[in-house]
Amino acid sequence: MKEELQKRVIKGPDGVEFEVEPLRDYYCEAPPTVMPGAYIQIVEDLFNWARAESIWILGFGTGCGAIEMRPLMTPRFDAYRYGVQWRPTPRQANLLMISGYLSTKTLKRAIRSYEQMQSPKYVVGLGSCTINGGMYWDSYNTIKRLDDYLPVDLYIAGCMPRPEALLAGFQDMKKLIRAGKGEGANRYAENFDWYKANQKRVIHDWDMPDYSW
Amino acid sequence: MRELYSQLKQLFPLGELTEQRQDLAFVTVPQEHLRSLLLHLRDREGFTHLVLLTAVDWLEDNIFQLTYLLTNREQQRTLGLRVMLPRDAATMQSIHDIWPTAATYQRELREMFGIAFPDSPRVDEEFILEGWIDIPPYRRDFDTLKYAEENYSQRPGRVTHDPAEHMKQKLYPGGT
Ligand code: SF4
């Protein structure tokens, strides 16, 4: 574990010594909980309709696929006309795109980003690398199936999927959300231990809190 | 290049010169002479730029080959120096004091090949990998497929086609 995460005694500027334990002091240990739906189905449907129309993507590129998102942000393919836009921070986003191969090192960052996003939140896997490892199937450094580590709602196949495929994927994602099937965050909370066990199996130097939010 | 080679040959015990192009040649140097040769080339012969430092794993010969690629900007020519190291407990002197950039290469070689560079700055810190648990992955006796199968769960149903056969079947089904 990194030195700055270890429990230690620190001397303050006033000379008083005190103990800090960063993983306890700065992070909440509580695991995520399942968010119940609205009290009546018709209201939940209304919520889902609204959610489907406001997709905010975290601008986090992992593999070659990140390059395909740029044409979507610009006039040529312009995803904004479908109410899809990109944000620079996980706090302001509700859709995490894993855009291609994911090395275990990046997986660590992706998990933290995902956990910091607000529910309801969705995960889309782009490209064959996220589905079965793609051309990195025998690589020592990349995960082979994303849904072992994060609750994936939708895969977009291709190597690389073209921007049109992404646009179609966004429309499918909207349909899923509107049908009330965008329950990834709840799935993650329900199977939290399973996801954590999978994540820790590949991240050998786990040096972060189990859940960050 | 020949001219430079014969001059150098008088000063250092060099191996054969391999000329790849007019402006690119390689030569093998004994490990203990590398440092003085590098200094000579940098200070007297104008090879001021270290282009790269990389390694090759000659597993069958039990040797690591280090290649130091130097460029003379003015004359636009490049000389590669090869150093052969025994593969077991491979150790090489650091040259970070001659070219500071070498420290980064040495860190990488330490991590990916497991070649030790004592005294090189931060050489024992993690460079690209995080929490690596196996032998250095660029060594040729590291089995990447086996490692991947043991460490990552695979999605069943993956098949591999021979591209030529597959396209033949697709384009001319039943044909020859
Ligand atoms: S699916 Fe293809 S394009 Fe996408 S990350 Fe993998 S190799 Fe790159």
PDB file of N, CA and C in Angstrom, chain B residues 65-133:
ATOM      1  N   GLN B  65      20.738  -8.525 -25.003  1.00  0.00           N
ATOM      2  CA  GLN B  65      21.480  -7.549 -25.787  1.00  0.00           C
ATOM      3  C   GLN B  65      20.921  -6.168 -25.492  1.00  0.00           C
ATOM      4  N   LEU B  66      21.783  -5.259 -25.081  1.00  0.00           N
ATOM      5  CA  LEU B  66      21.365  -3.870 -24.913  1.00  0.00           C
ATOM      6  C   LEU B  66      21.811  -3.097 -26.137  1.00  0.00           C
ATOM      7  N   THR B  67      20.971  -2.248 -26.657  1.00  0.00           N
ATOM      8  CA  THR B  67      21.351  -1.428 -27.804  1.00  0.00           C
ATOM      9  C   THR B  67      21.268   0.048 -27.415  1.00  0.00           C
ATOM     10  N   TYR B  68      22.362   0.710 -27.526  1.00  0.00           N
ATOM     11  CA  TYR B  68      22.421   2.157 -27.290  1.00  0.00           C
ATOM     12  C   TYR B  68      22.518   2.815 -28.658  1.00  0.00           C
ATOM     13  N   LEU B  69      21.521   3.574 -29.022  1.00  0.00           N
ATOM     14  CA  LEU B  69      21.510   4.178 -30.344  1.00  0.00           C
ATOM     15  C   LEU B  69      21.868   5.657 -30.210  1.00  0.00           C
ATOM     16  N   LEU B  70      22.949   6.052 -30.873  1.00  0.00           N
ATOM     17  CA  LEU B  70      23.422   7.433 -30.768  1.00  0.00           C
ATOM     18  C   LEU B  70      23.368   8.108 -32.129  1.00  0.00           C
ATOM     19  N   THR B  71      23.054   9.395 -32.107  1.00  0.00           N
ATOM     20  CA  THR B  71      23.001  10.122 -33.378  1.00  0.00           C
ATOM     21  C   THR B  71      23.964  11.310 -33.360  1.00  0.00           C
ATOM     22  N   ASN B  72      24.603  11.484 -34.483  1.00  0.00           N
ATOM     23  CA  ASN B  72      25.364  12.698 -34.716  1.00  0.00           C
ATOM     24  C   ASN B  72      24.489  13.600 -35.577  1.00  0.00           C
ATOM     25  N   ARG B  73      23.992  14.649 -34.967  1.00  0.00           N
ATOM     26  CA  ARG B  73      23.025  15.499 -35.661  1.00  0.00           C
ATOM     27  C   ARG B  73      23.640  16.198 -36.869  1.00  0.00           C
ATOM     28  N   GLU B  74      24.860  16.636 -36.684  1.00  0.00           N
ATOM     29  CA  GLU B  74      25.466  17.444 -37.736  1.00  0.00           C
ATOM     30  C   GLU B  74      25.714  16.604 -38.985  1.00  0.00           C
ATOM     31  N   GLN B  75      26.268  15.424 -38.772  1.00  0.00           N
ATOM     32  CA  GLN B  75      26.570  14.574 -39.922  1.00  0.00           C
ATOM     33  C   GLN B  75      25.398  13.663 -40.268  1.00  0.00           C
ATOM     34  N   GLN B  76      24.357  13.761 -39.495  1.00  0.00           N
ATOM     35  CA  GLN B  76      23.151  12.976 -39.737  1.00  0.00           C
ATOM     36  C   GLN B  76      23.463  11.504 -39.893  1.00  0.00           C
ATOM     37  N   ARG B  77      24.135  10.954 -38.915  1.00  0.00           N
ATOM     38  CA  ARG B  77      24.341   9.513 -38.975  1.00  0.00           C
ATOM     39  C   ARG B  77      24.185   8.918 -37.573  1.00  0.00           C
ATOM     40  N   THR B  78      23.863   7.657 -37.558  1.00  0.00           N
ATOM     41  CA  THR B  78      23.471   6.998 -36.322  1.00  0.00           C
ATOM     42  C   THR B  78      24.315   5.758 -36.106  1.00  0.00           C
ATOM     43  N   LEU B  79      24.768   5.628 -34.896  1.00  0.00           N
ATOM     44  CA  LEU B  79      25.588   4.468 -34.562  1.00  0.00           C
ATOM     45  C   LEU B  79      24.929   3.732 -33.399  1.00  0.00           C
ATOM     46  N   GLY B  80      24.756   2.439 -33.561  1.00  0.00           N
ATOM     47  CA  GLY B  80      24.184   1.642 -32.478  1.00  0.00           C
ATOM     48  C   GLY B  80      25.269   0.820 -31.798  1.00  0.00           C
ATOM     49  N   LEU B  81      25.312   0.900 -30.484  1.00  0.00           N
ATOM     50  CA  LEU B  81      26.281   0.105 -29.743  1.00  0.00           C
ATOM     51  C   LEU B  81      25.564  -1.054 -29.085  1.00  0.00           C
ATOM     52  N   ARG B  82      26.053  -2.244 -29.304  1.00  0.00           N
ATOM     53  CA  ARG B  82      25.425  -3.417 -28.692  1.00  0.00           C
ATOM     54  C   ARG B  82      26.291  -3.909 -27.554  1.00  0.00           C
ATOM     55  N   VAL B  83      25.630  -4.221 -26.463  1.00  0.00           N
ATOM     56  CA  VAL B  83      26.339  -4.818 -25.332  1.00  0.00           C
ATOM     57  C   VAL B  83      25.660  -6.138 -25.006  1.00  0.00           C
ATOM     58  N   MET B  84      26.431  -7.186 -24.911  1.00  0.00           N
ATOM     59  CA  MET B  84      25.861  -8.490 -24.575  1.00  0.00           C
ATOM     60  C   MET B  84      26.057  -8.760 -23.088  1.00  0.00           C
ATOM     61  N   LEU B  85      24.955  -9.074 -22.429  1.00  0.00           N
ATOM     62  CA  LEU B  85      25.019  -9.345 -20.995  1.00  0.00           C
ATOM     63  C   LEU B  85      24.606 -10.775 -20.748  1.00  0.00           C
ATOM     64  N   PRO B  86      25.237 -11.445 -19.809  1.00  0.00           N
ATOM     65  CA  PRO B  86      24.704 -12.760 -19.433  1.00  0.00           C
ATOM     66  C   PRO B  86      23.299 -12.587 -18.845  1.00  0.00           C
ATOM     67  N   ARG B  87      22.430 -13.497 -19.187  1.00  0.00           N
ATOM     68  CA  ARG B  87      21.033 -13.318 -18.849  1.00  0.00           C
ATOM     69  C   ARG B  87      20.772 -13.508 -17.348  1.00  0.00           C
ATOM     70  N   ASP B  88      21.561 -14.353 -16.707  1.00  0.00           N
ATOM     71  CA  ASP B  88      21.319 -14.603 -15.281  1.00  0.00           C
ATOM     72  C   ASP B  88      21.820 -13.422 -14.475  1.00  0.00           C
ATOM     73  N   ALA B  89      20.943 -12.912 -13.625  1.00  0.00           N
ATOM     74  CA  ALA B  89      21.270 -11.764 -12.782  1.00  0.00           C
ATOM     75  C   ALA B  89      21.892 -10.638 -13.594  1.00  0.00           C
ATOM     76  N   ALA B  90      21.255 -10.324 -14.708  1.00  0.00           N
ATOM     77  CA  ALA B  90      21.806  -9.313 -15.616  1.00  0.00           C
ATOM     78  C   ALA B  90      21.911  -7.959 -14.921  1.00  0.00           C
ATOM     79  N   THR B  91      23.091  -7.385 -14.992  1.00  0.00           N
ATOM     80  CA  THR B  91      23.339  -6.083 -14.384  1.00  0.00           C
ATOM     81  C   THR B  91      24.156  -5.242 -15.342  1.00  0.00           C
ATOM     82  N   MET B  92      23.840  -3.966 -15.401  1.00  0.00           N
ATOM     83  CA  MET B  92      24.577  -3.077 -16.295  1.00  0.00           C
ATOM     84  C   MET B  92      24.822  -1.770 -15.570  1.00  0.00           C
ATOM     85  N   GLN B  93      25.959  -1.116 -15.885  1.00  0.00           N
ATOM     86  CA  GLN B  93      26.194   0.188 -15.271  1.00  0.00           C
ATOM     87  C   GLN B  93      25.201   1.200 -15.828  1.00  0.00           C
ATOM     88  N   SER B  94      24.772   2.090 -14.966  1.00  0.00           N
ATOM     89  CA  SER B  94      23.848   3.130 -15.403  1.00  0.00           C
ATOM     90  C   SER B  94      24.613   4.207 -16.155  1.00  0.00           C
ATOM     91  N   ILE B  95      23.968   4.804 -17.163  1.00  0.00           N
ATOM     92  CA  ILE B  95      24.618   5.915 -17.871  1.00  0.00           C
ATOM     93  C   ILE B  95      23.814   7.199 -17.706  1.00  0.00           C
ATOM     94  N   HIS B  96      23.020   7.259 -16.638  1.00  0.00           N
ATOM     95  CA  HIS B  96      22.160   8.442 -16.484  1.00  0.00           C
ATOM     96  C   HIS B  96      22.966   9.716 -16.287  1.00  0.00           C
ATOM     97  N   ASP B  97      24.237   9.585 -15.879  1.00  0.00           N
ATOM     98  CA  ASP B  97      25.027  10.804 -15.709  1.00  0.00           C
ATOM     99  C   ASP B  97      25.572  11.302 -17.043  1.00  0.00           C
ATOM    100  N   ILE B  98      25.557  10.455 -18.055  1.00  0.00           N
ATOM    101  CA  ILE B  98      25.990  10.908 -19.385  1.00  0.00           C
ATOM    102  C   ILE B  98      24.796  11.510 -20.134  1.00  0.00           C
ATOM    103  N   TRP B  99      23.680  10.775 -20.132  1.00  0.00           N
ATOM    104  CA  TRP B  99      22.430  11.299 -20.683  1.00  0.00           C
ATOM    105  C   TRP B  99      21.334  11.096 -19.639  1.00  0.00           C
ATOM    106  N   PRO B 100      20.808  12.140 -19.064  1.00  0.00           N
ATOM    107  CA  PRO B 100      19.787  11.959 -18.022  1.00  0.00           C
ATOM    108  C   PRO B 100      18.577  11.166 -18.512  1.00  0.00           C
ATOM    109  N   THR B 101      18.255  11.285 -19.815  1.00  0.00           N
ATOM    110  CA  THR B 101      17.104  10.547 -20.329  1.00  0.00           C
ATOM    111  C   THR B 101      17.272   9.043 -20.174  1.00  0.00           C
ATOM    112  N   ALA B 102      18.512   8.590 -20.085  1.00  0.00           N
ATOM    113  CA  ALA B 102      18.750   7.146 -19.978  1.00  0.00           C
ATOM    114  C   ALA B 102      18.065   6.571 -18.740  1.00  0.00           C
ATOM    115  N   ALA B 103      17.904   7.400 -17.721  1.00  0.00           N
ATOM    116  CA  ALA B 103      17.298   6.896 -16.495  1.00  0.00           C
ATOM    117  C   ALA B 103      15.910   6.321 -16.764  1.00  0.00           C
ATOM    118  N   THR B 104      15.154   6.985 -17.640  1.00  0.00           N
ATOM    119  CA  THR B 104      13.808   6.508 -17.955  1.00  0.00           C
ATOM    120  C   THR B 104      13.865   5.166 -18.676  1.00  0.00           C
ATOM    121  N   TYR B 105      14.772   5.063 -19.650  1.00  0.00           N
ATOM    122  CA  TYR B 105      14.907   3.785 -20.354  1.00  0.00           C
ATOM    123  C   TYR B 105      15.315   2.675 -19.391  1.00  0.00           C
ATOM    124  N   GLN B 106      16.204   3.033 -18.490  1.00  0.00           N
ATOM    125  CA  GLN B 106      16.713   2.013 -17.573  1.00  0.00           C
ATOM    126  C   GLN B 106      15.624   1.542 -16.627  1.00  0.00           C
ATOM    127  N   ARG B 107      14.768   2.473 -16.257  1.00  0.00           N
ATOM    128  CA  ARG B 107      13.637   2.093 -15.406  1.00  0.00           C
ATOM    129  C   ARG B 107      12.745   1.109 -16.143  1.00  0.00           C
ATOM    130  N   GLU B 108      12.514   1.395 -17.407  1.00  0.00           N
ATOM    131  CA  GLU B 108      11.661   0.524 -18.203  1.00  0.00           C
ATOM    132  C   GLU B 108      12.296  -0.859 -18.352  1.00  0.00           C
ATOM    133  N   LEU B 109      13.590  -0.875 -18.660  1.00  0.00           N
ATOM    134  CA  LEU B 109      14.266  -2.162 -18.842  1.00  0.00           C
ATOM    135  C   LEU B 109      14.286  -2.959 -17.542  1.00  0.00           C
ATOM    136  N   ARG B 110      14.423  -2.259 -16.462  1.00  0.00           N
ATOM    137  CA  ARG B 110      14.404  -2.935 -15.169  1.00  0.00           C
ATOM    138  C   ARG B 110      13.056  -3.626 -14.956  1.00  0.00           C
ATOM    139  N   GLU B 111      12.002  -2.919 -15.318  1.00  0.00           N
ATOM    140  CA  GLU B 111      10.671  -3.469 -15.069  1.00  0.00           C
ATOM    141  C   GLU B 111      10.299  -4.545 -16.085  1.00  0.00           C
ATOM    142  N   MET B 112      10.552  -4.297 -17.357  1.00  0.00           N
ATOM    143  CA  MET B 112      10.058  -5.194 -18.386  1.00  0.00           C
ATOM    144  C   MET B 112      10.992  -6.368 -18.671  1.00  0.00           C
ATOM    145  N   PHE B 113      12.303  -6.195 -18.433  1.00  0.00           N
ATOM    146  CA  PHE B 113      13.244  -7.298 -18.667  1.00  0.00           C
ATOM    147  C   PHE B 113      13.910  -7.782 -17.386  1.00  0.00           C
ATOM    148  N   GLY B 114      13.806  -6.990 -16.341  1.00  0.00           N
ATOM    149  CA  GLY B 114      14.468  -7.383 -15.105  1.00  0.00           C
ATOM    150  C   GLY B 114      15.982  -7.209 -15.149  1.00  0.00           C
ATOM    151  N   ILE B 115      16.460  -6.253 -15.935  1.00  0.00           N
ATOM    152  CA  ILE B 115      17.898  -5.960 -15.957  1.00  0.00           C
ATOM    153  C   ILE B 115      18.177  -4.906 -14.892  1.00  0.00           C
ATOM    154  N   ALA B 116      19.135  -5.174 -14.040  1.00  0.00           N
ATOM    155  CA  ALA B 116      19.389  -4.249 -12.931  1.00  0.00           C
ATOM    156  C   ALA B 116      20.319  -3.130 -13.380  1.00  0.00           C
ATOM    157  N   PHE B 117      20.004  -1.909 -12.971  1.00  0.00           N
ATOM    158  CA  PHE B 117      20.875  -0.758 -13.218  1.00  0.00           C
ATOM    159  C   PHE B 117      21.127  -0.082 -11.886  1.00  0.00           C
ATOM    160  N   PRO B 118      22.093  -0.574 -11.107  1.00  0.00           N
ATOM    161  CA  PRO B 118      22.303   0.005  -9.789  1.00  0.00           C
ATOM    162  C   PRO B 118      22.604   1.504  -9.902  1.00  0.00           C
ATOM    163  N   ASP B 119      22.078   2.263  -8.949  1.00  0.00           N
ATOM    164  CA  ASP B 119      22.317   3.709  -8.838  1.00  0.00           C
ATOM    165  C   ASP B 119      21.557   4.558  -9.841  1.00  0.00           C
ATOM    166  N   SER B 120      20.827   3.971 -10.753  1.00  0.00           N
ATOM    167  CA  SER B 120      20.034   4.799 -11.654  1.00  0.00           C
ATOM    168  C   SER B 120      18.869   5.396 -10.857  1.00  0.00           C
ATOM    169  N   PRO B 121      18.542   6.677 -11.079  1.00  0.00           N
ATOM    170  CA  PRO B 121      17.504   7.310 -10.255  1.00  0.00           C
ATOM    171  C   PRO B 121      16.156   6.600 -10.375  1.00  0.00           C
ATOM    172  N   ARG B 122      15.530   6.327  -9.282  1.00  0.00           N
ATOM    173  CA  ARG B 122      14.175   5.778  -9.165  1.00  0.00           C
ATOM    174  C   ARG B 122      13.999   4.464  -9.937  1.00  0.00           C
ATOM    175  N   VAL B 123      15.102   3.743 -10.108  1.00  0.00           N
ATOM    176  CA  VAL B 123      15.026   2.602 -11.018  1.00  0.00           C
ATOM    177  C   VAL B 123      14.170   1.469 -10.445  1.00  0.00           C
ATOM    178  N   ASP B 124      14.028   1.439  -9.139  1.00  0.00           N
ATOM    179  CA  ASP B 124      13.257   0.343  -8.564  1.00  0.00           C
ATOM    180  C   ASP B 124      11.782   0.669  -8.370  1.00  0.00           C
ATOM    181  N   GLU B 125      11.381   1.883  -8.722  1.00  0.00           N
ATOM    182  CA  GLU B 125       9.958   2.208  -8.609  1.00  0.00           C
ATOM    183  C   GLU B 125       9.193   1.603  -9.770  1.00  0.00           C
ATOM    184  N   GLU B 126       7.896   1.429  -9.560  1.00  0.00           N
ATOM    185  CA  GLU B 126       7.068   0.929 -10.648  1.00  0.00           C
ATOM    186  C   GLU B 126       7.057   1.943 -11.780  1.00  0.00           C
ATOM    187  N   PHE B 127       7.105   1.452 -12.989  1.00  0.00           N
ATOM    188  CA  PHE B 127       7.164   2.371 -14.117  1.00  0.00           C
ATOM    189  C   PHE B 127       5.848   2.356 -14.887  1.00  0.00           C
ATOM    190  N   ILE B 128       5.541   1.247 -15.546  1.00  0.00           N
ATOM    191  CA  ILE B 128       4.280   1.148 -16.276  1.00  0.00           C
ATOM    192  C   ILE B 128       3.338   0.192 -15.563  1.00  0.00           C
ATOM    193  N   LEU B 129       3.871  -0.913 -15.133  1.00  0.00           N
ATOM    194  CA  LEU B 129       3.024  -1.909 -14.491  1.00  0.00           C
ATOM    195  C   LEU B 129       2.684  -1.488 -13.073  1.00  0.00           C
ATOM    196  N   GLU B 130       1.583  -2.012 -12.590  1.00  0.00           N
ATOM    197  CA  GLU B 130       1.225  -1.786 -11.192  1.00  0.00           C
ATOM    198  C   GLU B 130       0.946  -3.129 -10.563  1.00  0.00           C
ATOM    199  N   GLY B 131       1.584  -3.412  -9.456  1.00  0.00           N
ATOM    200  CA  GLY B 131       1.318  -4.656  -8.763  1.00  0.00           C
ATOM    201  C   GLY B 131       1.625  -5.876  -9.604  1.00  0.00           C
ATOM    202  N   TRP B 132       2.740  -5.870 -10.298  1.00  0.00           N
ATOM    203  CA  TRP B 132       3.103  -7.008 -11.140  1.00  0.00           C
ATOM    204  C   TRP B 132       3.574  -8.157 -10.259  1.00  0.00           C
ATOM    205  N   ILE B 133       3.126  -9.391 -10.565  1.00  0.00           N
ATOM    206  CA  ILE B 133       3.422 -10.503  -9.671  1.00  0.00           C
ATOM    207  C   ILE B 133       4.235 -11.614 -10.332  1.00  0.00           C
TER     208      ILE B 133
END
